[in-house]
Amino acid sequence: MPIQLVMDRNGDSRYFFNSDDAEELAQAERRFYELTGLGFTAAVRTGPDQVSKVRSFAPSAEETLFFPRLVGG
């Protein structure tokens, strides 16, 4: 079952969704664009110890990780 992992200062939140369910898939897509619109970076696992940054929703991705922008100073 696909998962969206959202990292933030409180730890992480996990959102599982059924890619065969149109409503759950639409909610996952909305979450993707909401988070990236807020400045989160999205990455999908492409293999063992490999990730790739993505800019659009990938419904076939088994795992999408969202992490906030780092602020330096």
Coordinates of N, CA, C and O in Angstrom, one line a residue:
M1 N 0.8 -1.2 0.0 CA 0.0 0.0 0.0 C 0.9 1.2 0.0 O 1.8 1.4 0.8
P2 N 0.7 2.2 -0.9 CA 1.5 3.4 -1.0 C 1.4 4.2 0.3 O 0.4 4.2 1.0
I3 N 2.5 4.9 0.5 CA 2.5 5.8 1.7 C 3.2 7.1 1.4 O 4.0 7.2 0.5
Q4 N 2.7 8.2 2.1 CA 3.3 9.5 2.0 C 3.8 9.8 3.4 O 3.0 9.7 4.4
L5 N 5.1 10.1 3.5 CA 5.7 10.4 4.8 C 6.0 11.9 4.8 O 6.7 12.4 3.9
V6 N 5.5 12.5 5.8 CA 5.7 14.0 5.9 C 6.6 14.3 7.1 O 6.2 14.0 8.3
M7 N 7.7 14.8 6.9 CA 8.7 15.1 8.0 C 8.4 16.6 8.4 O 8.3 17.5 7.5
D8 N 8.4 16.9 9.7 CA 8.3 18.2 10.2 C 9.0 18.3 11.5 O 9.6 17.3 12.0
R9 N 8.9 19.4 12.2 CA 9.7 19.6 13.4 C 9.1 18.7 14.6 O 9.7 18.6 15.6
N10 N 8.0 18.1 14.4 CA 7.4 17.3 15.4 C 7.7 15.8 15.1 O 7.3 14.9 15.9
G11 N 8.4 15.5 14.1 CA 8.7 14.1 13.7 C 8.2 13.8 12.3 O 8.5 14.5 11.4
D12 N 7.3 12.8 12.2 CA 6.8 12.5 10.9 C 5.3 12.0 11.0 O 4.9 11.6 12.0
S13 N 4.6 12.2 9.9 CA 3.2 11.8 9.8 C 3.2 10.8 8.6 O 3.9 11.1 7.6
R14 N 2.4 9.8 8.8 CA 2.3 8.7 7.7 C 0.9 8.7 7.2 O 0.0 8.5 8.0
Y15 N 0.8 8.7 5.9 CA -0.5 8.7 5.2 C -0.5 7.5 4.2 O 0.1 7.6 3.2
F16 N -1.2 6.4 4.6 CA -1.4 5.3 3.6 C -2.6 5.6 2.8 O -3.6 6.2 3.2
F17 N -2.6 5.1 1.5 CA -3.7 5.3 0.7 C -3.8 4.1 -0.3 O -2.8 3.5 -0.6
N18 N -5.0 3.8 -0.7 CA -5.2 2.7 -1.7 C -5.3 3.3 -3.1 O -6.2 4.1 -3.4
S19 N -4.3 3.0 -3.9 CA -4.2 3.6 -5.2 C -5.3 3.1 -6.2 O -5.5 3.6 -7.2
D20 N -6.0 2.1 -5.7 CA -7.2 1.6 -6.5 C -8.5 2.3 -6.2 O -9.5 2.1 -6.8
D21 N -8.5 3.1 -5.1 CA -9.6 3.8 -4.7 C -9.5 5.3 -5.2 O -8.6 6.0 -4.7
A22 N -10.4 5.7 -6.0 CA -10.3 7.0 -6.7 C -10.4 8.1 -5.7 O -9.6 9.1 -5.8
E23 N -11.2 8.0 -4.6 CA -11.3 9.1 -3.6 C -10.0 9.2 -2.8 O -9.5 10.3 -2.6
E24 N -9.4 8.0 -2.4 CA -8.2 8.1 -1.6 C -7.0 8.6 -2.5 O -6.1 9.3 -2.0
L25 N -7.0 8.2 -3.8 CA -6.0 8.6 -4.7 C -6.1 10.1 -4.9 O -5.0 10.8 -4.9
A26 N -7.3 10.7 -5.0 CA -7.5 12.1 -5.2 C -7.0 12.9 -3.9 O -6.4 13.9 -4.0
Q27 N -7.3 12.3 -2.8 CA -6.9 12.9 -1.5 C -5.3 12.9 -1.4 O -4.7 13.9 -1.0
A28 N -4.7 11.9 -1.8 CA -3.2 11.8 -1.8 C -2.6 12.8 -2.8 O -1.6 13.5 -2.4
E29 N -3.3 13.0 -3.9 CA -2.8 14.0 -4.9 C -3.0 15.4 -4.3 O -2.1 16.2 -4.5
R30 N -4.1 15.7 -3.7 CA -4.3 17.0 -3.1 C -3.2 17.3 -2.0 O -2.7 18.3 -1.9
R31 N -3.0 16.2 -1.2 CA -1.9 16.4 -0.2 C -0.6 16.7 -0.8 O 0.2 17.6 -0.3
F32 N -0.2 16.0 -1.9 CA 1.0 16.2 -2.5 C 1.2 17.7 -3.0 O 2.2 18.3 -2.6
Y33 N 0.2 18.2 -3.7 CA 0.3 19.6 -4.2 C 0.1 20.6 -3.0 O 0.7 21.7 -3.1
E34 N -0.6 20.3 -2.0 CA -0.7 21.2 -0.9 C 0.7 21.3 -0.2 O 1.1 22.4 0.1
L35 N 1.3 20.2 0.1 CA 2.6 20.2 0.7 C 3.7 20.9 -0.1 O 4.5 21.7 0.4
T36 N 3.7 20.5 -1.4 CA 4.8 21.1 -2.2 C 4.5 22.6 -2.4 O 5.4 23.4 -2.5
G37 N 3.2 23.0 -2.4 CA 2.9 24.4 -2.5 C 3.3 25.2 -1.2 O 3.6 26.4 -1.3
L38 N 3.4 24.5 -0.1 CA 3.9 25.1 1.1 C 5.4 25.1 1.2 O 6.0 25.6 2.2
G39 N 6.1 24.6 0.2 CA 7.5 24.6 0.2 C 8.2 23.3 0.6 O 9.4 23.2 0.6
F40 N 7.4 22.2 0.8 CA 8.0 20.9 1.1 C 8.6 20.4 -0.2 O 8.1 20.6 -1.3
T41 N 9.7 19.7 -0.1 CA 10.3 19.0 -1.2 C 9.8 17.5 -1.2 O 9.7 16.9 -0.1
A42 N 9.5 17.0 -2.3 CA 9.0 15.6 -2.4 C 10.0 14.7 -3.1 O 10.6 15.1 -4.1
A43 N 10.2 13.5 -2.6 CA 11.1 12.6 -3.2 C 10.5 11.2 -3.1 O 9.8 10.9 -2.2
V44 N 10.7 10.4 -4.2 CA 10.3 9.0 -4.2 C 11.4 8.0 -4.1 O 12.5 8.4 -4.7
R45 N 11.2 6.9 -3.5 CA 12.3 5.9 -3.5 C 12.3 5.2 -4.8 O 11.3 4.7 -5.3
T46 N 13.5 5.1 -5.4 CA 13.7 4.5 -6.7 C 14.4 3.2 -6.7 O 14.5 2.5 -7.7
G47 N 15.0 2.9 -5.5 CA 15.7 1.7 -5.4 C 16.3 1.7 -4.0 O 16.2 2.6 -3.2
P48 N 17.1 0.6 -3.6 CA 17.7 0.5 -2.3 C 18.7 1.7 -2.1 O 19.5 2.0 -3.0
D49 N 18.4 2.5 -1.1 CA 19.3 3.7 -0.8 C 19.3 4.7 -1.9 O 20.3 5.5 -2.0
Q50 N 18.2 4.7 -2.7 CA 18.2 5.7 -3.8 C 16.8 6.4 -3.8 O 15.8 5.8 -3.6
V51 N 16.9 7.8 -3.9 CA 15.6 8.5 -4.0 C 15.8 9.5 -5.2 O 16.9 9.8 -5.6
S52 N 14.7 10.0 -5.6 CA 14.6 11.0 -6.7 C 13.6 12.0 -6.4 O 12.5 11.8 -6.0
K53 N 14.0 13.3 -6.6 CA 13.2 14.4 -6.3 C 12.1 14.4 -7.4 O 12.4 14.2 -8.6
V54 N 10.8 14.7 -7.0 CA 9.7 14.8 -8.0 C 9.0 16.1 -7.8 O 9.0 16.7 -6.7
R55 N 8.4 16.5 -8.9 CA 7.7 17.8 -8.9 C 6.2 17.6 -9.2 O 5.4 18.5 -9.1
S56 N 5.8 16.4 -9.5 CA 4.4 16.1 -9.8 C 4.0 14.8 -9.1 O 4.9 13.9 -8.8
F57 N 2.8 14.6 -8.8 CA 2.3 13.5 -8.1 C 2.5 12.2 -8.9 O 2.2 12.2 -10.1
A58 N 3.1 11.2 -8.2 CA 3.4 9.9 -8.9 C 2.5 8.8 -8.2 O 2.9 8.3 -7.2
P59 N 1.3 8.5 -8.7 CA 0.4 7.6 -8.1 C 1.0 6.2 -8.0 O 0.5 5.4 -7.1
S60 N 1.9 5.8 -8.8 CA 2.5 4.5 -8.7 C 3.7 4.4 -7.7 O 4.1 3.3 -7.5
A61 N 4.1 5.5 -7.1 CA 5.2 5.4 -6.2 C 4.8 4.8 -4.9 O 3.7 5.1 -4.3
E62 N 5.5 3.8 -4.4 CA 5.2 3.1 -3.2 C 5.5 4.0 -2.0 O 4.8 3.8 -0.9
E63 N 6.4 4.9 -2.1 CA 6.8 5.7 -0.9 C 7.2 7.1 -1.4 O 8.1 7.2 -2.2
T64 N 6.5 8.1 -0.9 CA 6.9 9.5 -1.2 C 7.2 10.2 0.1 O 6.4 10.1 1.1
L65 N 8.4 10.8 0.2 CA 8.8 11.5 1.4 C 8.8 13.0 1.1 O 9.2 13.5 0.1
F66 N 8.2 13.7 2.1 CA 8.1 15.2 2.0 C 8.9 15.7 3.2 O 8.8 15.3 4.3
F67 N 9.8 16.6 2.8 CA 10.6 17.3 3.9 C 10.7 18.8 3.7 O 10.7 19.2 2.5
P68 N 10.6 19.5 4.8 CA 10.6 21.0 4.7 C 11.9 21.5 4.2 O 13.0 20.9 4.3
R69 N 11.9 22.7 3.7 CA 13.1 23.4 3.3 C 13.9 23.7 4.5 O 13.4 24.0 5.6
L70 N 15.2 23.6 4.4 CA 16.1 23.9 5.5 C 16.4 25.4 5.4 O 16.7 25.9 4.3
V71 N 16.5 26.0 6.5 CA 16.8 27.4 6.6 C 18.1 27.6 7.3 O 18.3 27.1 8.4
G72 N 19.0 28.1 6.6 CA 20.4 28.3 7.1 C 20.6 29.7 7.6 O 19.8 30.6 7.4
G73 N 21.6 29.9 8.3 CA 21.9 31.3 8.8 C 23.2 31.5 9.3 O 24.1 30.8 9.3

